[in-house]
Coordinates of N, CA and C and ligand atoms in Angstrom, one line a residue:
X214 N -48.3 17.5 56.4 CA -49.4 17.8 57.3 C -49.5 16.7 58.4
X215 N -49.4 17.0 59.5 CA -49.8 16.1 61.0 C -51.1 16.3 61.2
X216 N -51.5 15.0 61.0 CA -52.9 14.9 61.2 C -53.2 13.8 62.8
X217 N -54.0 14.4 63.4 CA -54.0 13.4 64.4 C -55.9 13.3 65.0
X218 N -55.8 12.0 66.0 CA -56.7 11.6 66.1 C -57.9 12.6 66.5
X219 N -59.3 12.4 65.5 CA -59.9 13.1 66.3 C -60.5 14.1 65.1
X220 N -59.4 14.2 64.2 CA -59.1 15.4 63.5 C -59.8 14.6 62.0
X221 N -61.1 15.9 61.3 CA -61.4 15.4 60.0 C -60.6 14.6 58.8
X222 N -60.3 13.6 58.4 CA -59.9 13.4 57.6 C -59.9 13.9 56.2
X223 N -58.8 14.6 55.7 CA -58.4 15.1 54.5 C -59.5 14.8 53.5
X224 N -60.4 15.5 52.8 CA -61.2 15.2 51.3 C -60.5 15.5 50.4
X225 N -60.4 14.7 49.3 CA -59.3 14.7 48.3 C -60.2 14.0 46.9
X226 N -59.6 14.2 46.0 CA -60.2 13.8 44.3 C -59.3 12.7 44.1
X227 N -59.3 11.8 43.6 CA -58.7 10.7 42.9 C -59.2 9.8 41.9
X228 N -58.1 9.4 41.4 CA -58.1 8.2 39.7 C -58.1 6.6 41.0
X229 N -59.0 5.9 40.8 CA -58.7 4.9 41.1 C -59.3 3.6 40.5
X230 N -59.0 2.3 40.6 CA -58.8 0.8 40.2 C -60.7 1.1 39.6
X231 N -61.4 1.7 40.9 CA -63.1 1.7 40.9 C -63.7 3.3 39.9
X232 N -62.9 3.6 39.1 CA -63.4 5.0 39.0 C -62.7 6.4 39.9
X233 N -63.1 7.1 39.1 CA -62.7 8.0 39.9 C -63.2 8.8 41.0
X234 N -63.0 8.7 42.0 CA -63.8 9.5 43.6 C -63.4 10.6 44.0
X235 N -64.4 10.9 44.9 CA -63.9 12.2 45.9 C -64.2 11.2 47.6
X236 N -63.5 11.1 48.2 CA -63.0 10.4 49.7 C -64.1 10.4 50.4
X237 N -64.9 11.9 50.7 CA -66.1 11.6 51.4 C -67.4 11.3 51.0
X238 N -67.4 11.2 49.9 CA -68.7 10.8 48.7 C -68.3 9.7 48.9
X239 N -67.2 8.8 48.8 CA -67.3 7.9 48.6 C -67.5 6.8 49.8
X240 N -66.8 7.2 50.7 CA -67.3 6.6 51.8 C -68.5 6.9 52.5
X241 N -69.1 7.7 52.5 CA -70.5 8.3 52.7 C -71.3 7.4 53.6
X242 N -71.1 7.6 55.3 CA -71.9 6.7 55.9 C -71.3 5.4 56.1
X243 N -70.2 5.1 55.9 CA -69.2 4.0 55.8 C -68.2 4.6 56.8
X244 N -67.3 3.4 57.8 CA -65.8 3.0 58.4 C -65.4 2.9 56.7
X245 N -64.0 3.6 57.0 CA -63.0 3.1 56.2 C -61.5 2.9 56.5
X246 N -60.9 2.0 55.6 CA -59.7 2.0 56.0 C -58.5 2.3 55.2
X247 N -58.2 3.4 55.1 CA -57.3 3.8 54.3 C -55.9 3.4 54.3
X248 N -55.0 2.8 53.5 CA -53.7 2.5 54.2 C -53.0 2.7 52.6
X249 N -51.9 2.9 53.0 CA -50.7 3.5 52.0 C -50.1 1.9 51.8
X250 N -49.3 1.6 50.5 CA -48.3 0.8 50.1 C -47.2 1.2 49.7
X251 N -46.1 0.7 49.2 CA -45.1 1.6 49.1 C -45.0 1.3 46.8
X252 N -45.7 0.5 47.2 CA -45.2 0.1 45.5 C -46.3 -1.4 44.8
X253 N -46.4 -1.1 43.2 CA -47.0 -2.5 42.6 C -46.1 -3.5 42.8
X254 N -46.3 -4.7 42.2 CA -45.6 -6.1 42.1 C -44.2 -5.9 42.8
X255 N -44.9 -5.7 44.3 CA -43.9 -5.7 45.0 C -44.3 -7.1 46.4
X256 N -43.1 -7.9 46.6 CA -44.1 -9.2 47.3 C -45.0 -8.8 48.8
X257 N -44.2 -7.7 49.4 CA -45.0 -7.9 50.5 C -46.5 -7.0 50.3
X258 N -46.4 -6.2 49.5 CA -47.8 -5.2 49.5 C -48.7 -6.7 48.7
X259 N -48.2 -7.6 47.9 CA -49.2 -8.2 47.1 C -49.9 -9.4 48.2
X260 N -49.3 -9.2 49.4 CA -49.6 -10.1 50.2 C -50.2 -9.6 51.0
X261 N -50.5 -8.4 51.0 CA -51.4 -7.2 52.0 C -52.5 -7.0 51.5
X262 N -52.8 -7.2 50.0 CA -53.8 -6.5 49.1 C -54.9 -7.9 49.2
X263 N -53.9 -8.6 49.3 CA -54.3 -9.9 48.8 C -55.0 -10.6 50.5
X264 N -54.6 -10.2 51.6 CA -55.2 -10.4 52.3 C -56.2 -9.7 52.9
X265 N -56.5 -8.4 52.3 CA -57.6 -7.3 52.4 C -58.8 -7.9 51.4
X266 N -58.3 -8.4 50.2 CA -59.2 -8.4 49.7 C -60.1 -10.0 50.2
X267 N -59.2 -11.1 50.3 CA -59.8 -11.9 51.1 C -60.7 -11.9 52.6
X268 N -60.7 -10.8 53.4 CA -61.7 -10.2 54.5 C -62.6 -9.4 53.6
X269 N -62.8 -9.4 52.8 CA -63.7 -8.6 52.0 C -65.0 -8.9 52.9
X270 N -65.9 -9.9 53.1 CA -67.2 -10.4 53.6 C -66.7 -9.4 55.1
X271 N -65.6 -9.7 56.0 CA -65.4 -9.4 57.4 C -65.9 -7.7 57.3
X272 N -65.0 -7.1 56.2 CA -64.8 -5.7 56.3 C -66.8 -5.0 56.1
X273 N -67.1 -5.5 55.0 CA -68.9 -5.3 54.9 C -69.4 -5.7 55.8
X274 N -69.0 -6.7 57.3 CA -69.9 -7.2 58.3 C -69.8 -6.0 59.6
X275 N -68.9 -5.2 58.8 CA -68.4 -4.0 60.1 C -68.7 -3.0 59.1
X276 N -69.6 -3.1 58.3 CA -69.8 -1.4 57.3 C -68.6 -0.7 57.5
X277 N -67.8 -1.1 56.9 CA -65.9 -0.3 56.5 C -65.9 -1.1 55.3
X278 N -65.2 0.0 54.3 CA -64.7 -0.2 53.0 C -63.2 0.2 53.0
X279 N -62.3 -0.7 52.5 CA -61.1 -0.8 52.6 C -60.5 0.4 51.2
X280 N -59.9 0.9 51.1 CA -59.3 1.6 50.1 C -57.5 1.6 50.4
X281 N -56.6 1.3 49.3 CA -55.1 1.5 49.3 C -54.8 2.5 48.3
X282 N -53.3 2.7 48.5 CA -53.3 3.8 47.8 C -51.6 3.5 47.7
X283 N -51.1 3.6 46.8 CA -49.8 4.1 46.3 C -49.2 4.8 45.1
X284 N -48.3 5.7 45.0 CA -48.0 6.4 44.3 C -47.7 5.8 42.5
X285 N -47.9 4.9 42.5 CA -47.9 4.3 41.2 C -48.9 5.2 40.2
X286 N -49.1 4.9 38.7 CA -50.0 5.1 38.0 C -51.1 4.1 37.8
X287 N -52.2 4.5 37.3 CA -53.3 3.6 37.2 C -52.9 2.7 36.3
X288 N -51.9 2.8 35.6 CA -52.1 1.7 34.3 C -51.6 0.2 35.0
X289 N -50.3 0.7 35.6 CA -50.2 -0.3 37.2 C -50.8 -1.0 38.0
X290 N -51.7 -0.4 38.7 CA -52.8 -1.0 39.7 C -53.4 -2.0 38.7
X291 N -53.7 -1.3 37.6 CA -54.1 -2.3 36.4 C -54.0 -3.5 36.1
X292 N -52.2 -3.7 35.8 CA -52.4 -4.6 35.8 C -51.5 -5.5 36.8
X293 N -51.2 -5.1 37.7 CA -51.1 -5.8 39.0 C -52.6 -6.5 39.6
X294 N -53.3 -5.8 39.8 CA -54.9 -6.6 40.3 C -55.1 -8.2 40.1
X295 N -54.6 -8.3 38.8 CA -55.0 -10.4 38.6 C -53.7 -10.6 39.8
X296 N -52.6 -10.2 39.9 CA -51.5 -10.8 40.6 C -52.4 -11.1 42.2
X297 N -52.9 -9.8 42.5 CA -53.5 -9.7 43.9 C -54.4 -11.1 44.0
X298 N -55.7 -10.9 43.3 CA -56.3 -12.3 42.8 C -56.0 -13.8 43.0
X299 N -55.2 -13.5 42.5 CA -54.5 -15.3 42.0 C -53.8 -15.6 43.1
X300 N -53.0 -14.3 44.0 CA -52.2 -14.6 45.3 C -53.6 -15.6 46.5
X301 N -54.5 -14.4 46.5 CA -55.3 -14.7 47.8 C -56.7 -15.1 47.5
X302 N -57.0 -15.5 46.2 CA -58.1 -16.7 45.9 C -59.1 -15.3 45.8
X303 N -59.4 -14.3 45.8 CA -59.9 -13.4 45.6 C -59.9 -12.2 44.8
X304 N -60.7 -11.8 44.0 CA -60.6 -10.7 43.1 C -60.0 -9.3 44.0
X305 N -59.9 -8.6 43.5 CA -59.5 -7.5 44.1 C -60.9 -6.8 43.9
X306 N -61.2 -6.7 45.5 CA -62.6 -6.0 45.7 C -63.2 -4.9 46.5
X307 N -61.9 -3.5 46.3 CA -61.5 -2.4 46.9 C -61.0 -1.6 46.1
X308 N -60.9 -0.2 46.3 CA -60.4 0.6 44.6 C -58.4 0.5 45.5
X309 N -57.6 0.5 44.3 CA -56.9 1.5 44.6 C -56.4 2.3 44.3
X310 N -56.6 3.7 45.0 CA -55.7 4.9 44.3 C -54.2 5.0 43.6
X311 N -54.3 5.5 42.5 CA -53.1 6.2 41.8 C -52.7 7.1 42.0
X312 N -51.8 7.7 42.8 CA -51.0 8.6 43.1 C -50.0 9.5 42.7
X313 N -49.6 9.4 41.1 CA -48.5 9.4 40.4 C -47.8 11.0 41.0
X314 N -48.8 11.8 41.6 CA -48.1 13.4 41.6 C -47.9 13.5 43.1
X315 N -48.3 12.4 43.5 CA -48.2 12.0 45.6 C -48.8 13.2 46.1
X316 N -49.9 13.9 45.8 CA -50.9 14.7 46.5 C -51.1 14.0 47.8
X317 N -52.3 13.3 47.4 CA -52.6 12.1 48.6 C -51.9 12.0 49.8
X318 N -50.7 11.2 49.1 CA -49.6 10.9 50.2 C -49.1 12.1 50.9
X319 N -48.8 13.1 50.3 CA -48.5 14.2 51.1 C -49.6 15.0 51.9
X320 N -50.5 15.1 51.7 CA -51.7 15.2 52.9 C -52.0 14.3 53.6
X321 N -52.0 13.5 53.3 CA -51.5 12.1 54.9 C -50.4 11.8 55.1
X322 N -49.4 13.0 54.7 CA -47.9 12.4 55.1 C -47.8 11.2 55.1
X323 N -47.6 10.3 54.2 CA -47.6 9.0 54.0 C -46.2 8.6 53.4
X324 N -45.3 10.1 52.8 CA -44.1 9.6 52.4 C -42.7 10.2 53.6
X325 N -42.3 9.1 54.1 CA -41.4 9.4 55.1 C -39.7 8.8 54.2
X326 N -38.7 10.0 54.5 CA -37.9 10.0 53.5 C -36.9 9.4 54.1
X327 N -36.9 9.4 55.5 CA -35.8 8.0 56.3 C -35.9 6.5 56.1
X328 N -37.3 6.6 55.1 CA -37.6 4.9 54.4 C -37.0 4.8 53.3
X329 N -36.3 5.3 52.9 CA -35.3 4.9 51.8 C -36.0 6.4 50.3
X330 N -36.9 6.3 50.1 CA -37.1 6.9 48.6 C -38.4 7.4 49.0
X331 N -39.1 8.0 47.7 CA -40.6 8.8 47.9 C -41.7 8.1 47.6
X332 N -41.6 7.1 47.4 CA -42.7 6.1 47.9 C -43.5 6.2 49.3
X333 N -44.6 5.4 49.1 CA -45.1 5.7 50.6 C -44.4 4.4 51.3
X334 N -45.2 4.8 53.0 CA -44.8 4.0 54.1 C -46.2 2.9 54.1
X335 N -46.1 2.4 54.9 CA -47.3 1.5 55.2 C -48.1 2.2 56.1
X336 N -48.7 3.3 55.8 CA -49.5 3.8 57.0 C -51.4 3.5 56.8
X337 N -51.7 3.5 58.2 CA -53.5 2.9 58.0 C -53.7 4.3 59.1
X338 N -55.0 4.3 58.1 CA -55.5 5.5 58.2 C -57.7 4.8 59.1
X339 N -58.1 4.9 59.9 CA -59.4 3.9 60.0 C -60.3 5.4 60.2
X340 N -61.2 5.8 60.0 CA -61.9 6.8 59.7 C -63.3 6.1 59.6
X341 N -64.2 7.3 61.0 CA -65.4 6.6 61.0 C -66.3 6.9 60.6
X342 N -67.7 7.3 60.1 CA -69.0 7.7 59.7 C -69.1 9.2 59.4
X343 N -68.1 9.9 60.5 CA -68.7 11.1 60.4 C -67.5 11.8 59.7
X344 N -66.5 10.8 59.6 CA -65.0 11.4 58.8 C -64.1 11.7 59.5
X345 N -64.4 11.1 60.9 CA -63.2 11.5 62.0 C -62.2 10.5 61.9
X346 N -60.7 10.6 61.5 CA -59.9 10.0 61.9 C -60.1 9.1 63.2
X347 N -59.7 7.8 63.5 CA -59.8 7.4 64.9 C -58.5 6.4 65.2
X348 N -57.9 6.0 64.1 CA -57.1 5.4 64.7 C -55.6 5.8 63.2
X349 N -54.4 5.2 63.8 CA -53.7 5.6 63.0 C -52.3 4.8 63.0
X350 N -51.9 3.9 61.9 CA -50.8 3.0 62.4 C -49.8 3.6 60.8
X351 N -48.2 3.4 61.5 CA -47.2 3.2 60.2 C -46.2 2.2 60.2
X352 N -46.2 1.4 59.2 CA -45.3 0.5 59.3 C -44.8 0.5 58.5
X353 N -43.0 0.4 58.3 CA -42.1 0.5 57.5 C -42.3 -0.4 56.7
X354 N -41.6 0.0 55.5 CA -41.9 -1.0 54.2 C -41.4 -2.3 54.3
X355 N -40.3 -3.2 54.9 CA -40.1 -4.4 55.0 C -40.9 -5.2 56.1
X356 N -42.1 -4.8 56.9 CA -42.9 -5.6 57.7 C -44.4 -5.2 57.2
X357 N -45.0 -6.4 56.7 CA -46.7 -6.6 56.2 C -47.5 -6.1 57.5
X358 N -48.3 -5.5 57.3 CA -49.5 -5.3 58.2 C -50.3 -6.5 59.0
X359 N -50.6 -6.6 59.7 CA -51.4 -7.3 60.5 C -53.2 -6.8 60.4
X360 N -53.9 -7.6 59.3 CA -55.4 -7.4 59.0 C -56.2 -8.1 59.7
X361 N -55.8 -8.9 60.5 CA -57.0 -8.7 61.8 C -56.9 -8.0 62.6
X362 N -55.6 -7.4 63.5 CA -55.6 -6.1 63.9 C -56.5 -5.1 63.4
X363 N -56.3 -5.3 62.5 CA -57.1 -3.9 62.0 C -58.4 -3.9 62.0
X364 N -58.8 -5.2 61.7 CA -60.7 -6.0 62.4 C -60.9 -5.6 63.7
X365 N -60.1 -6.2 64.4 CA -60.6 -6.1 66.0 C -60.2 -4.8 66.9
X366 N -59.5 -3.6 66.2 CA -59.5 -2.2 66.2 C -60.8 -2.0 65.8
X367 N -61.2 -2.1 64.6 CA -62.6 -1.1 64.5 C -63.7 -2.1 65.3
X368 N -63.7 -3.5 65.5 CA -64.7 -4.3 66.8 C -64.4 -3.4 68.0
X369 N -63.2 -2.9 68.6 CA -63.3 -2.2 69.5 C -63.9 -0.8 69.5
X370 N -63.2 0.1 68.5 CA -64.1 1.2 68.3 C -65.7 1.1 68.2
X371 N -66.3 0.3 67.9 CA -67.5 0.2 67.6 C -68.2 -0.3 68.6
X372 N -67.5 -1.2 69.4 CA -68.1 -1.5 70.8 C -67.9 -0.3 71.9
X373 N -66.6 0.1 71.3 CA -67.1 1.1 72.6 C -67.6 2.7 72.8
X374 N -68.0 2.8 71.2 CA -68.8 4.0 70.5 C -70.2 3.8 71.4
X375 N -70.7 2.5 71.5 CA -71.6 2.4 71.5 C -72.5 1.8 72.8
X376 N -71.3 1.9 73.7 CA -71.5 1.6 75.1 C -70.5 2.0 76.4
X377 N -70.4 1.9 77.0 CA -70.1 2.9 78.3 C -68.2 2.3 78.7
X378 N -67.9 1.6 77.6 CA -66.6 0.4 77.7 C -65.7 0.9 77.2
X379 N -64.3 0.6 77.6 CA -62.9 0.7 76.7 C -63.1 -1.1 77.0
X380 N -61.8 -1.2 76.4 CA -61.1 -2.7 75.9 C -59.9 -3.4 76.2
X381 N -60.0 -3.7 77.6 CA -58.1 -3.9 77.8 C -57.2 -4.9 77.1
X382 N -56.2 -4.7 77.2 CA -55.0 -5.2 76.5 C -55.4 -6.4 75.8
X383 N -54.8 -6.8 74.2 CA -55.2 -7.6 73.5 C -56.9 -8.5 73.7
X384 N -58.0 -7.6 74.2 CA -59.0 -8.1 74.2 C -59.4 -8.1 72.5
X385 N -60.3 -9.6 72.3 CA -60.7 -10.1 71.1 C -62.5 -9.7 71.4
X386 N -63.5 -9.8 70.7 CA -64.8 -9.6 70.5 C -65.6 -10.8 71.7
X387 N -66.2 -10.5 72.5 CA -66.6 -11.6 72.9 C -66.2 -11.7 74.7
X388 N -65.1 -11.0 74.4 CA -64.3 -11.1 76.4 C -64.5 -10.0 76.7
X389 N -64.2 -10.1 78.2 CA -64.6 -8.8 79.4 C -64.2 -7.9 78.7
X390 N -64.6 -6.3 79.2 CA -64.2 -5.7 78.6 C -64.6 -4.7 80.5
X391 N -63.6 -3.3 79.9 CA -63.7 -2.3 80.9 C -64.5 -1.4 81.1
X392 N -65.0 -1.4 82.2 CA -66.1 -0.3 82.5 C -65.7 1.3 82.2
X393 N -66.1 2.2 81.8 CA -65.5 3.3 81.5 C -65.3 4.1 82.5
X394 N -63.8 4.5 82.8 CA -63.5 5.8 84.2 C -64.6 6.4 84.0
X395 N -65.5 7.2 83.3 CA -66.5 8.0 83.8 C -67.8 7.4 84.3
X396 N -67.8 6.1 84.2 CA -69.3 5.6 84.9 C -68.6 5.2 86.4
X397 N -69.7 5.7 87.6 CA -69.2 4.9 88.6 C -70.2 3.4 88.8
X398 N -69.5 2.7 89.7 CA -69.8 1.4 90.0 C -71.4 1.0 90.0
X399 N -71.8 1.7 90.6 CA -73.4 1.5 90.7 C -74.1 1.8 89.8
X400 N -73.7 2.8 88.5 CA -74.1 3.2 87.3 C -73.8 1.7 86.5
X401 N -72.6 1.4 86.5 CA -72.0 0.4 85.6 C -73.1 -0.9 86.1
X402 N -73.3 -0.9 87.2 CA -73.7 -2.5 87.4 C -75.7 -2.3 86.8
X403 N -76.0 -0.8 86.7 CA -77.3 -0.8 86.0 C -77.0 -1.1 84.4
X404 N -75.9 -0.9 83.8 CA -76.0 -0.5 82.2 C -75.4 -1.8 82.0
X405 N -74.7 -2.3 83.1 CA -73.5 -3.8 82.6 C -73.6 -5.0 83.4
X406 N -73.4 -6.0 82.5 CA -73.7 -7.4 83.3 C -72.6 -7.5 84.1
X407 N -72.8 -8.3 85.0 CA -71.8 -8.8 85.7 C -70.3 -8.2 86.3
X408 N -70.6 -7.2 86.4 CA -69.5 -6.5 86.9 C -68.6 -6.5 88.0
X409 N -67.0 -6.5 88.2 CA -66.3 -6.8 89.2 C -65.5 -5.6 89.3
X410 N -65.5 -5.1 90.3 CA -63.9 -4.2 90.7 C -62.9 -4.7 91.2
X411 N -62.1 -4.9 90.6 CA -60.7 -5.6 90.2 C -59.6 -4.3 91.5
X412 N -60.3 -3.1 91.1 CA -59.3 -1.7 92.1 C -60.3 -0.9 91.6
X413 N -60.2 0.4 92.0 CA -61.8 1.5 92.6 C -61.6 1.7 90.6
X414 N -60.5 1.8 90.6 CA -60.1 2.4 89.3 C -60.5 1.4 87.6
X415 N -60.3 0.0 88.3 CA -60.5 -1.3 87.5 C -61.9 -1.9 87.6
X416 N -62.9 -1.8 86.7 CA -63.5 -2.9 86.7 C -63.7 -3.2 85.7
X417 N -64.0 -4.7 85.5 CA -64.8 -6.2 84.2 C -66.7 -5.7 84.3
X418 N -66.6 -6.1 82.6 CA -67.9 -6.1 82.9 C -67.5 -7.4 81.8
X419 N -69.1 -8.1 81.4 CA -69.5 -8.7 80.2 C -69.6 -7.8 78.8
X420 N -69.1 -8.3 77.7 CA -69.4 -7.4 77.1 C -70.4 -7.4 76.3
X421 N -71.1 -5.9 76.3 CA -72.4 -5.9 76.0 C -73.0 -7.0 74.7
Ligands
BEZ60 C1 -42.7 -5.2 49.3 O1 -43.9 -4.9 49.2 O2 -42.3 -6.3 49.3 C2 -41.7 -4.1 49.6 C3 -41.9 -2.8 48.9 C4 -41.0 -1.8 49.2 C5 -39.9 -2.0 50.0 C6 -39.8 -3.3 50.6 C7 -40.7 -4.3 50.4

């Protein structure tokens, strides 16, 4: 299934690390970030788990709950978890799904077969409040994720859900940010500080 932005994210039943859930119950009113691994006590996913779980405090300061998922069995996730732990000074404090029948992964097409086997990919899935997909990344199984990207993705989405802005190129929380093509100039300079037109098409504001 191609799922693309914009588009409800899949509700599905699962066995996981926290009990067993249903996707939108569980996130209920929550950002989340769903992302696929390819495998347990494997080094790079233990260094991805292990660094999600250490943003633990970041992920709650942005109301997003992280959830992973790979096709393993629960008895796995099991007992992999202290490994996660012990890596990144942090319990493992996110469920993750057991996949053993790759349901899951196959309604998020998560298993891509030019990656070698039927394991999943490294795909992140960010899904906001109302259950809309919003953002959507895959990265092949020999390169780790980048988890501040994935912080200062939902900082953007959320700044600019909630104000008249996009976010240009590698902008961090805190710097200019772009006035939105649909406000014109004289609207922007009522809603936004400091505003510059850079070109009729470009302008800075402060961000809110
Ligand atoms: C890893 O997590 O280290 C890994 C898993 C599957 C393929 C390649 C790397």
């Amino acid at each position: 299934m191609s799922l693309h932005l914009g588009d409800t994210a899949p509700d599905f039943t699962a066995t996981t690390t926290d009990g067993d859930i249903s996707f939108h119950d569980w996130k209920a009113g929550s950002w989340a970030v769903f992302f696929s691994h390819p495998a347990d006590f494997t080094p790079v996913c233990t260094t991805e788990l292990g660094r999600t779980a250490a943003l633990g405090g970041e992920f709650q300061r942005r109301n997003t709950k992280p959830i992973a998922l790979s096709v393993d069995p629960i008895e796995d996730h099991r007992g992999w978890a202290p490994d996660i732990g012990e890596v990144s000074g942090t319990e493992l404090n996110f469920p993750i799904i057991a996949d053993p029948d790759r349901s899951v992964a196959e309604l998020y097409d998560m298993i891509h077969l030019g990656e070698g086997d039927t394991s999943t990919v490294r795909s992140v899935f960010i899904v906001d409040p109302d259950d809309k997909i919003r953002l959507t990344l895959t990265y092949p199984k020999s390169v780790g994720r980048n988890f501040d990207e994935i912080l200062r993705v939902i900082d953007a989405l959320q700044a600019t859900d909630a104000n008249p802005i996009a976010t240009p190129a590698d902008w961090t929380p805190g710097e200019r940010v772009i006035v939105s093509p649909a406000l014109s100039t004289d609207d922007a300079k009522q809603k936004l500080s400091n505003v510059e037109e850079v070109k009729p098409y470009l302008r800075f504001a402060d961000a809110p």
